[in-house]
Coordinates of N, CA and C in Angstrom, one line a residue:
M1 N -4.6 7.2 -18.0 CA -4.0 7.6 -16.7 C -5.1 7.5 -15.6
Y2 N -4.7 6.9 -14.5 CA -5.6 6.7 -13.4 C -5.7 8.0 -12.6
R3 N -6.9 8.5 -12.2 CA -7.0 9.7 -11.5 C -7.4 9.4 -10.1
I4 N -6.7 10.0 -9.1 CA -7.0 9.9 -7.7 C -7.8 11.2 -7.3
P5 N -9.0 11.0 -6.8 CA -9.8 12.2 -6.4 C -9.3 12.9 -5.2
R6 N -9.5 14.2 -5.2 CA -9.3 15.0 -4.0 C -10.6 15.2 -3.3
I7 N -10.6 14.8 -2.0 CA -11.8 14.8 -1.2 C -11.4 15.5 0.2
D8 N -12.0 16.6 0.5 CA -11.7 17.2 1.8 C -12.4 16.4 2.9
C9 N -11.7 16.1 4.0 CA -12.2 15.5 5.1 C -11.3 15.7 6.3
N10 N -11.9 15.4 7.5 CA -11.1 15.5 8.7 C -10.5 14.1 8.9
V11 N -9.2 13.9 8.6 CA -8.6 12.6 8.7 C -8.6 12.0 10.1
A12 N -8.6 12.9 11.1 CA -8.6 12.4 12.5 C -10.0 12.0 13.0
C13 N -11.1 12.3 12.2 CA -12.4 12.0 12.6 C -12.9 10.7 11.8
P14 N -13.2 9.6 12.5 CA -13.6 8.4 11.8 C -14.8 8.5 11.0
A15 N -15.8 9.3 11.4 CA -17.0 9.5 10.6 C -16.7 10.2 9.4
S16 N -15.9 11.3 9.4 CA -15.6 12.0 8.2 C -14.8 11.2 7.3
L17 N -13.9 10.4 7.8 CA -13.1 9.5 7.0 C -13.9 8.5 6.3
E18 N -14.9 7.9 7.0 CA -15.8 6.9 6.4 C -16.6 7.5 5.3
E19 N -17.1 8.7 5.5 CA -17.9 9.4 4.5 C -17.1 9.6 3.2
A20 N -15.8 10.0 3.4 CA -14.9 10.3 2.3 C -14.6 9.0 1.5
F21 N -14.3 7.9 2.2 CA -14.0 6.6 1.5 C -15.3 6.1 0.7
A22 N -16.5 6.4 1.3 CA -17.7 6.0 0.6 C -17.9 6.7 -0.7
R23 N -17.2 7.8 -0.9 CA -17.4 8.5 -2.2 C -16.4 8.0 -3.2
T24 N -15.6 7.1 -2.9 CA -14.5 6.6 -3.8 C -15.0 5.3 -4.5
V25 N -14.3 4.9 -5.5 CA -14.6 3.6 -6.2 C -13.7 2.5 -5.7
R26 N -14.3 1.4 -5.4 CA -13.5 0.3 -4.9 C -12.7 -0.4 -6.1
E27 N -11.4 -0.5 -5.9 CA -10.6 -1.2 -6.9 C -10.2 -2.6 -6.3
T28 N -9.8 -3.5 -7.2 CA -9.4 -4.8 -6.7 C -7.9 -5.1 -7.0
V29 N -7.3 -5.8 -6.1 CA -5.9 -6.3 -6.3 C -6.1 -7.7 -6.6
A30 N -6.2 -8.0 -7.9 CA -6.7 -9.3 -8.3 C -5.8 -10.0 -9.4
C31 N -4.7 -9.4 -9.8 CA -3.9 -10.0 -10.8 C -3.0 -11.1 -10.2
N32 N -3.3 -12.3 -10.5 CA -2.4 -13.4 -10.0 C -1.5 -13.7 -11.1
N33 N -0.3 -13.1 -11.1 CA 0.6 -13.2 -12.3 C 1.4 -14.5 -12.4
W34 N 1.4 -15.3 -11.3 CA 2.1 -16.6 -11.3 C 1.3 -17.7 -10.8
P35 N 0.2 -18.0 -11.4 CA -0.8 -19.0 -10.9 C -0.3 -20.4 -10.8
A36 N 0.6 -20.8 -11.7 CA 1.2 -22.1 -11.7 C 1.9 -22.4 -10.4
D37 N 2.7 -21.4 -9.9 CA 3.5 -21.6 -8.7 C 2.8 -21.2 -7.5
F38 N 1.9 -20.2 -7.6 CA 1.2 -19.7 -6.4 C -0.3 -19.6 -6.8
P39 N -1.0 -20.7 -6.7 CA -2.4 -20.6 -7.2 C -3.4 -19.9 -6.2
Y40 N -3.0 -19.9 -4.9 CA -4.0 -19.3 -4.0 C -4.1 -17.7 -4.2
A41 N -5.3 -17.2 -4.2 CA -5.5 -15.8 -4.4 C -6.6 -15.3 -3.4
P42 N -6.2 -14.5 -2.4 CA -7.2 -14.0 -1.5 C -8.0 -12.9 -2.2
Q43 N -9.1 -12.5 -1.6 CA -9.9 -11.4 -2.1 C -9.4 -10.1 -1.5
V44 N -9.0 -9.2 -2.4 CA -8.4 -7.9 -1.9 C -9.0 -6.7 -2.7
G45 N -9.4 -5.7 -1.9 CA -9.8 -4.5 -2.6 C -9.1 -3.3 -1.9
F46 N -9.2 -2.1 -2.6 CA -8.7 -0.9 -2.0 C -9.5 0.3 -2.4
R47 N -9.5 1.3 -1.6 CA -10.1 2.6 -2.0 C -9.0 3.7 -1.7
I48 N -9.0 4.7 -2.5 CA -7.9 5.7 -2.4 C -8.4 7.1 -2.8
F49 N -8.0 8.1 -2.0 CA -8.2 9.5 -2.3 C -7.1 10.3 -1.7
H50 N -7.1 11.6 -1.9 CA -6.2 12.5 -1.1 C -6.9 13.7 -0.7
T51 N -6.3 14.4 0.3 CA -6.9 15.6 0.8 C -6.0 16.8 0.4
G52 N -5.0 16.6 -0.3 CA -4.0 17.6 -0.6 C -2.8 17.4 0.3
A53 N -3.0 17.3 1.6 CA -2.0 17.1 2.6 C -1.6 15.6 2.7
D54 N -2.7 14.7 2.7 CA -2.5 13.3 2.9 C -3.1 12.5 1.8
L55 N -2.4 11.4 1.5 CA -3.0 10.3 0.6 C -3.6 9.3 1.6
L56 N -4.9 9.0 1.3 CA -5.7 8.0 2.2 C -5.9 6.8 1.4
L57 N -5.5 5.7 1.9 CA -5.5 4.4 1.3 C -6.1 3.3 2.2
R58 N -7.1 2.6 1.8 CA -7.7 1.6 2.6 C -7.7 0.3 1.9
F59 N -7.1 -0.8 2.4 CA -7.2 -2.1 1.9 C -8.3 -2.9 2.7
D60 N -9.1 -3.7 2.0 CA -9.9 -4.7 2.7 C -9.5 -6.1 2.1
V61 N -9.3 -7.0 3.0 CA -8.8 -8.3 2.7 C -9.6 -9.4 3.3
A62 N -9.9 -10.5 2.5 CA -10.5 -11.7 3.0 C -9.5 -12.8 2.5
E63 N -9.0 -13.5 3.5 CA -8.0 -14.5 3.1 C -8.0 -15.7 4.1
R64 N -7.5 -16.8 3.6 CA -7.5 -18.1 4.4 C -6.5 -18.1 5.5
C65 N -5.3 -17.6 5.2 CA -4.2 -17.6 6.2 C -3.8 -16.2 6.6
T66 N -3.7 -15.9 7.8 CA -3.3 -14.6 8.3 C -2.3 -14.7 9.4
A67 N -1.2 -13.9 9.4 CA -0.2 -13.9 10.4 C 0.5 -12.6 10.4
A68 N 1.1 -12.2 11.5 CA 2.0 -11.1 11.6 C 3.0 -11.3 12.7
R69 N 4.2 -11.4 12.3 CA 5.3 -11.6 13.3 C 6.3 -10.4 13.4
T70 N 6.2 -9.5 12.4 CA 7.1 -8.4 12.4 C 6.5 -7.2 13.2
L71 N 7.2 -6.8 14.2 CA 6.7 -5.8 15.1 C 7.4 -4.4 14.9
D72 N 8.6 -4.5 14.4 CA 9.4 -3.3 14.3 C 9.3 -2.7 12.9
D73 N 9.1 -1.4 12.8 CA 9.1 -0.7 11.5 C 10.3 -1.0 10.7
N74 N 10.2 -1.0 9.4 CA 11.3 -1.3 8.4 C 11.8 -2.7 8.6
G75 N 11.0 -3.6 9.2 CA 11.3 -5.0 9.3 C 10.7 -5.8 8.1
P76 N 10.9 -7.1 8.0 CA 10.4 -7.9 6.9 C 8.9 -8.1 6.9
V77 N 8.1 -7.1 6.7 CA 6.7 -7.2 6.8 C 6.1 -8.0 5.6
W78 N 6.8 -8.1 4.5 CA 6.3 -8.8 3.4 C 6.2 -10.3 3.6
T79 N 6.8 -10.8 4.7 CA 6.7 -12.2 5.1 C 5.4 -12.5 5.8
D80 N 4.7 -11.4 6.3 CA 3.5 -11.5 7.0 C 2.3 -11.3 6.0
S81 N 1.1 -11.2 6.5 CA -0.1 -10.8 5.7 C 0.1 -9.3 5.5
C82 N 0.4 -8.9 4.2 CA 1.0 -7.6 4.0 C 0.3 -7.0 2.7
A83 N 0.0 -5.7 2.8 CA -0.5 -4.9 1.7 C 0.5 -3.8 1.4
E84 N 0.6 -3.5 0.1 CA 1.7 -2.6 -0.3 C 1.3 -1.6 -1.4
F85 N 1.9 -0.4 -1.3 CA 1.7 0.7 -2.3 C 3.0 1.2 -2.7
F86 N 3.3 1.1 -4.0 CA 4.5 1.6 -4.6 C 4.2 2.8 -5.5
F87 N 5.1 3.8 -5.4 CA 4.8 5.0 -6.2 C 6.1 5.6 -6.7
R88 N 6.1 6.0 -7.9 CA 7.3 6.7 -8.5 C 6.8 8.1 -9.0
P89 N 7.4 9.1 -8.4 CA 7.1 10.5 -8.9 C 7.4 10.7 -10.3
E90 N 6.7 11.5 -11.0 CA 7.0 11.8 -12.4 C 8.4 12.4 -12.6
G91 N 9.1 11.9 -13.6 CA 10.4 12.3 -13.9 C 11.5 11.8 -13.0
S92 N 11.2 10.9 -12.1 CA 12.2 10.3 -11.2 C 12.6 8.9 -11.7
D93 N 13.9 8.6 -11.4 CA 14.3 7.2 -11.7 C 14.3 6.3 -10.5
S94 N 13.7 6.8 -9.5 CA 13.5 6.1 -8.2 C 12.1 6.0 -7.8
Y95 N 11.7 5.2 -6.9 CA 10.4 5.0 -6.4 C 10.3 4.7 -4.9
Y96 N 9.2 4.8 -4.4 CA 9.0 4.5 -2.9 C 8.1 3.3 -2.8
N97 N 8.4 2.5 -1.8 CA 7.6 1.3 -1.5 C 7.1 1.5 0.0
F98 N 5.8 1.5 0.1 CA 5.1 1.5 1.4 C 4.5 0.1 1.6
E99 N 5.0 -0.6 2.6 CA 4.6 -2.0 2.8 C 4.1 -2.1 4.3
C100 N 2.9 -2.6 4.5 CA 2.4 -2.6 5.9 C 1.7 -4.0 6.2
N101 N 2.0 -4.6 7.3 CA 1.4 -5.8 7.6 C 0.0 -5.6 8.3
C102 N -0.7 -6.6 8.6 CA -2.1 -6.5 9.1 C -2.2 -6.0 10.5
I103 N -1.0 -5.8 11.2 CA -1.1 -5.2 12.5 C -0.5 -3.8 12.6
G104 N -0.2 -3.3 11.4 CA 0.2 -1.9 11.3 C 1.7 -1.6 11.3
T105 N 2.5 -2.7 11.2 CA 4.0 -2.5 11.1 C 4.3 -2.0 9.7
L106 N 5.1 -1.0 9.6 CA 5.3 -0.3 8.3 C 6.8 -0.3 7.9
L107 N 6.9 -0.6 6.6 CA 8.3 -0.4 5.9 C 8.1 0.7 4.8
V108 N 9.0 1.6 4.8 CA 9.0 2.6 3.8 C 10.4 2.7 3.2
G109 N 10.6 2.6 1.9 CA 11.9 2.6 1.3 C 11.9 3.5 0.1
H110 N 13.0 4.1 -0.2 CA 13.3 4.9 -1.5 C 14.3 4.1 -2.3
R111 N 13.9 3.7 -3.5 CA 14.7 2.7 -4.2 C 14.9 3.1 -5.7
R112 N 16.0 2.6 -6.2 CA 16.2 2.6 -7.7 C 15.8 1.2 -8.2
D113 N 16.0 0.2 -7.4 CA 15.5 -1.1 -7.8 C 15.4 -2.0 -6.5
R114 N 15.2 -3.2 -6.6 CA 15.0 -4.1 -5.5 C 16.2 -4.0 -4.5
T115 N 17.5 -3.9 -5.0 CA 18.6 -4.0 -4.2 C 19.2 -2.7 -3.7
Q116 N 18.9 -1.6 -4.4 CA 19.4 -0.3 -4.0 C 18.3 0.5 -3.2
A117 N 18.4 0.4 -1.9 CA 17.3 1.0 -1.1 C 17.8 1.8 0.0
E118 N 17.1 2.8 0.4 CA 17.3 3.6 1.6 C 16.0 3.6 2.3
H119 N 16.0 3.1 3.6 CA 14.8 3.1 4.4 C 14.5 4.4 5.0
A120 N 13.3 4.7 5.2 CA 12.9 6.0 5.8 C 13.3 6.0 7.2
P121 N 13.8 7.2 7.7 CA 14.1 7.3 9.1 C 12.9 7.3 10.0
A122 N 13.1 7.1 11.3 CA 12.0 7.0 12.2 C 11.1 8.2 12.2
E123 N 11.6 9.4 12.1 CA 10.8 10.6 12.1 C 9.8 10.7 10.9
V124 N 10.2 10.0 9.8 CA 9.3 9.9 8.6 C 8.3 8.9 8.9
L125 N 8.7 7.7 9.4 CA 7.7 6.6 9.6 C 6.6 7.1 10.6
R126 N 7.0 7.9 11.5 CA 6.0 8.4 12.5 C 4.9 9.2 11.9
T127 N 5.2 9.8 10.8 CA 4.2 10.7 10.1 C 3.1 9.9 9.4
V128 N 3.3 8.7 9.1 CA 2.4 7.8 8.4 C 1.4 7.2 9.4
R129 N 0.2 7.7 9.4 CA -0.8 7.1 10.3 C -1.4 5.8 9.8
R130 N -1.6 4.9 10.7 CA -2.0 3.6 10.4 C -3.2 3.1 11.3
R131 N -4.2 2.5 10.7 CA -5.2 1.9 11.5 C -5.5 0.5 11.0
A132 N -5.4 -0.5 11.8 CA -5.6 -1.9 11.4 C -6.6 -2.6 12.2
T133 N -7.2 -3.6 11.7 CA -8.2 -4.4 12.4 C -7.6 -5.1 13.6
Y134 N -6.4 -5.6 13.4 CA -5.7 -6.3 14.5 C -4.9 -5.4 15.3
P135 N -4.7 -5.7 16.6 CA -3.9 -4.8 17.4 C -2.4 -5.1 17.1
H136 N -1.6 -4.1 17.5 CA -0.1 -4.2 17.1 C 0.5 -5.1 18.2
A137 N 0.4 -6.4 17.9 CA 0.9 -7.5 18.8 C 1.2 -8.7 17.9
P138 N 2.1 -9.6 18.3 CA 2.3 -10.8 17.5 C 1.0 -11.5 17.2
L139 N 0.8 -11.9 15.9 CA -0.4 -12.6 15.5 C 0.0 -14.0 14.9
P140 N -0.1 -15.1 15.7 CA 0.2 -16.4 15.1 C -0.7 -16.7 13.9
E141 N -0.2 -17.5 13.0 CA -1.0 -17.8 11.9 C -2.3 -18.5 12.2
T142 N -3.4 -18.0 11.7 CA -4.7 -18.5 11.8 C -5.3 -18.8 10.5
E143 N -6.0 -20.0 10.4 CA -6.6 -20.3 9.1 C -8.1 -20.3 9.2
G144 N -8.8 -19.8 8.2 CA -10.2 -19.7 8.3 C -10.7 -18.6 7.4
D145 N -11.9 -18.1 7.7 CA -12.4 -16.9 6.9 C -11.9 -15.6 7.6
N146 N -10.7 -15.3 7.3 CA -10.1 -14.1 8.0 C -10.3 -12.9 7.2
R147 N -10.8 -11.8 7.8 CA -11.1 -10.6 7.2 C -10.6 -9.4 8.0
W148 N -9.9 -8.5 7.3 CA -9.3 -7.4 8.0 C -9.1 -6.2 7.0
T149 N -9.0 -5.0 7.6 CA -8.8 -3.8 6.9 C -7.5 -3.1 7.4
L150 N -7.0 -2.3 6.5 CA -5.8 -1.5 6.9 C -6.0 -0.1 6.2
T151 N -5.9 0.9 7.0 CA -6.0 2.3 6.5 C -4.6 3.0 6.7
L152 N -4.1 3.6 5.7 CA -2.9 4.4 5.8 C -3.2 5.9 5.4
A153 N -2.7 6.8 6.1 CA -2.7 8.2 5.8 C -1.2 8.7 5.6
I154 N -0.9 8.9 4.3 CA 0.5 9.1 3.9 C 0.7 10.6 3.6
P155 N 1.4 11.4 4.4 CA 1.6 12.8 4.0 C 2.6 12.9 2.8
A156 N 2.5 13.9 2.1 CA 3.4 14.1 1.0 C 4.9 14.1 1.4
A157 N 5.1 14.6 2.6 CA 6.5 14.6 3.2 C 7.1 13.3 3.4
A158 N 6.3 12.2 3.4 CA 6.8 10.9 3.5 C 7.6 10.4 2.3
L159 N 7.4 11.2 1.2 CA 8.3 11.0 0.0 C 9.6 11.8 0.3
F160 N 10.4 11.2 1.2 CA 11.4 11.9 1.9 C 12.6 12.3 1.1
R161 N 12.7 11.8 -0.1 CA 13.8 12.2 -1.0 C 13.4 13.1 -2.2
D162 N 12.1 13.5 -2.1 CA 11.6 14.5 -3.1 C 11.0 15.7 -2.3
R163 N 11.0 16.8 -3.0 CA 10.4 18.0 -2.4 C 9.0 18.2 -3.0
I164 N 8.1 17.5 -2.4 CA 6.7 17.6 -2.8 C 5.9 18.2 -1.6
A165 N 5.3 19.4 -1.8 CA 4.7 20.1 -0.7 C 3.3 19.5 -0.4
G166 N 2.6 18.9 -1.4 CA 1.3 18.3 -1.2 C 1.0 17.5 -2.4
W167 N -0.1 16.7 -2.3 CA -0.5 15.8 -3.4 C -1.3 16.5 -4.5
D168 N -1.7 17.7 -4.3 CA -2.5 18.3 -5.4 C -1.7 18.4 -6.7
G169 N -2.2 17.9 -7.8 CA -1.6 18.0 -9.1 C -0.4 17.1 -9.3
V170 N -0.1 16.3 -8.4 CA 1.1 15.4 -8.5 C 0.8 14.3 -9.6
Q171 N 1.8 14.0 -10.4 CA 1.7 12.9 -11.4 C 2.8 11.9 -11.1
G172 N 2.6 10.7 -11.5 CA 3.6 9.7 -11.3 C 3.1 8.4 -11.8
A173 N 3.5 7.3 -11.1 CA 3.0 6.0 -11.5 C 3.0 5.1 -10.2
M174 N 2.0 4.1 -10.2 CA 1.9 3.3 -9.0 C 1.4 1.9 -9.3
N175 N 1.7 1.0 -8.3 CA 1.0 -0.3 -8.3 C 0.8 -0.6 -6.9
L176 N -0.2 -1.5 -6.7 CA -0.5 -2.0 -5.3 C -0.5 -3.5 -5.3
Y177 N -0.2 -4.0 -4.1 CA 0.1 -5.5 -4.0 C -0.5 -6.0 -2.7
K178 N -0.6 -7.3 -2.7 CA -0.9 -8.1 -1.5 C 0.0 -9.3 -1.6
C179 N 0.6 -9.6 -0.5 CA 1.5 -10.8 -0.4 C 1.6 -11.4 1.0
G180 N 2.3 -12.5 1.1 CA 2.4 -13.2 2.3 C 3.4 -14.3 2.1
D181 N 4.7 -13.9 2.1 CA 5.7 -14.9 1.7 C 5.8 -16.1 2.6
D182 N 5.7 -15.9 3.9 CA 5.9 -17.0 4.8 C 4.6 -17.6 5.3
L183 N 3.5 -17.3 4.7 CA 2.3 -17.9 5.1 C 2.2 -19.3 4.6
S184 N 1.3 -20.1 5.2 CA 1.0 -21.5 4.7 C 0.4 -21.5 3.3
C185 N -0.2 -20.4 3.0 CA -0.8 -20.2 1.6 C -0.1 -18.9 1.0
P186 N 1.1 -19.0 0.6 CA 1.8 -17.8 0.1 C 1.1 -17.3 -1.2
H187 N 1.2 -16.0 -1.4 CA 0.5 -15.4 -2.6 C 1.2 -14.1 -3.0
Y188 N 1.0 -13.7 -4.2 CA 1.6 -12.5 -4.8 C 0.6 -11.9 -5.8
L189 N -0.2 -11.0 -5.3 CA -1.2 -10.3 -6.2 C -0.9 -8.9 -6.4
S190 N -1.3 -8.4 -7.6 CA -1.0 -7.0 -7.9 C -2.3 -6.4 -8.5
W191 N -2.3 -5.0 -8.4 CA -3.4 -4.3 -9.0 C -3.3 -4.3 -10.5
R192 N -2.2 -3.9 -11.0 CA -1.9 -4.0 -12.5 C -0.9 -5.1 -12.7
P193 N -1.0 -5.8 -13.9 CA -0.2 -7.0 -14.2 C 1.3 -6.7 -14.1
V194 N 2.0 -7.7 -13.6 CA 3.4 -7.7 -13.6 C 4.0 -8.8 -14.5
G195 N 4.7 -8.4 -15.5 CA 5.1 -9.4 -16.5 C 6.5 -9.9 -16.3
T196 N 6.7 -10.6 -15.2 CA 8.0 -11.2 -14.9 C 7.8 -12.7 -14.7
P197 N 8.9 -13.5 -14.9 CA 8.7 -15.0 -14.8 C 8.5 -15.4 -13.4
A198 N 8.9 -14.7 -12.4 CA 8.8 -15.0 -11.0 C 8.3 -13.8 -10.2
P199 N 7.8 -13.9 -9.0 CA 7.3 -12.7 -8.3 C 8.4 -11.7 -8.1
D200 N 8.1 -10.5 -8.5 CA 9.0 -9.3 -8.4 C 8.2 -8.1 -8.5
F201 N 7.8 -7.5 -7.3 CA 7.0 -6.3 -7.3 C 7.9 -5.0 -7.6
H202 N 9.2 -5.1 -7.5 CA 10.1 -4.0 -7.6 C 10.4 -3.7 -9.1
R203 N 9.4 -3.5 -9.9 CA 9.5 -3.3 -11.3 C 8.6 -2.2 -11.8
P204 N 9.1 -1.0 -11.7 CA 8.3 0.2 -12.0 C 7.8 0.3 -13.4
E205 N 8.4 -0.5 -14.3 CA 7.9 -0.5 -15.7 C 6.5 -1.0 -15.8
F206 N 6.0 -1.7 -14.7 CA 4.7 -2.2 -14.7 C 3.7 -1.3 -13.8
F207 N 4.2 -0.1 -13.4 CA 3.3 0.8 -12.7 C 2.4 1.4 -13.6
E208 N 1.2 1.8 -13.1 CA 0.2 2.6 -13.9 C 0.4 4.1 -13.7
P209 N 0.4 4.8 -14.8 CA 0.4 6.3 -14.7 C -0.8 6.8 -13.8
V210 N -0.5 7.8 -13.0 CA -1.5 8.3 -12.1 C -1.4 9.8 -11.9
F211 N -2.6 10.4 -11.7 CA -2.7 11.9 -11.5 C -3.5 12.1 -10.3
F212 N -3.0 13.0 -9.4 CA -3.7 13.4 -8.2 C -4.5 14.7 -8.5
E213 N -5.8 14.6 -8.5 CA -6.6 15.7 -8.9 C -6.3 16.9 -8.0
P214 N -6.2 18.1 -8.5 CA -6.0 19.3 -7.7 C -7.3 19.8 -7.1
K215 N -7.2 20.7 -6.2 CA -8.4 21.3 -5.5 C -9.1 22.1 -6.6
K216 N -10.4 22.0 -6.6 CA -11.2 22.7 -7.5 C -11.3 24.2 -7.1
Q217 N -11.2 25.0 -8.0 CA -11.2 26.5 -7.8 C -12.7 27.0 -7.7

């Protein structure tokens, strides 16, 4: 079971946030599950911790093709340069997908599978704080040595169909992804392997069990 550390910090203070992320272990989103059809693989890492109130997640990306055309939340961000966090609470037959493009446009869904989805209302979306390298404006595709970061602060209340007061002691399962369906170099990478014949991230049977460490007494 993967353990997510609890680190106290001032999420609103950039210096405090940087210090907290520096105490975490960098993981990679490096499983290219369909290399014959999608051989290109950008370099993607992430760091993750929680404060009890918020889950803090930072992606760092180095890729050849970068674009963002989706400006409205709950739009088709997966067609852009997009990083994703999927989470299923323990004992639930549903899961949440948090998908965010490189300019900070966010999609949040509660799902039983790919087709049965309820998108988060605007008041929930507003609670998820986002910080991206690129400004929130249309980004035409650029090719080169493109590097960007994306930081999300996800409150427990963003799990809007579950009654979770905070992240302390929460158990469940997760996977993380990087994609770009409509880029000139499309790709579909995952943190943990996905054993399907074609790209499909909406498969919780391939999520990794996870435990959010509680506050030390």
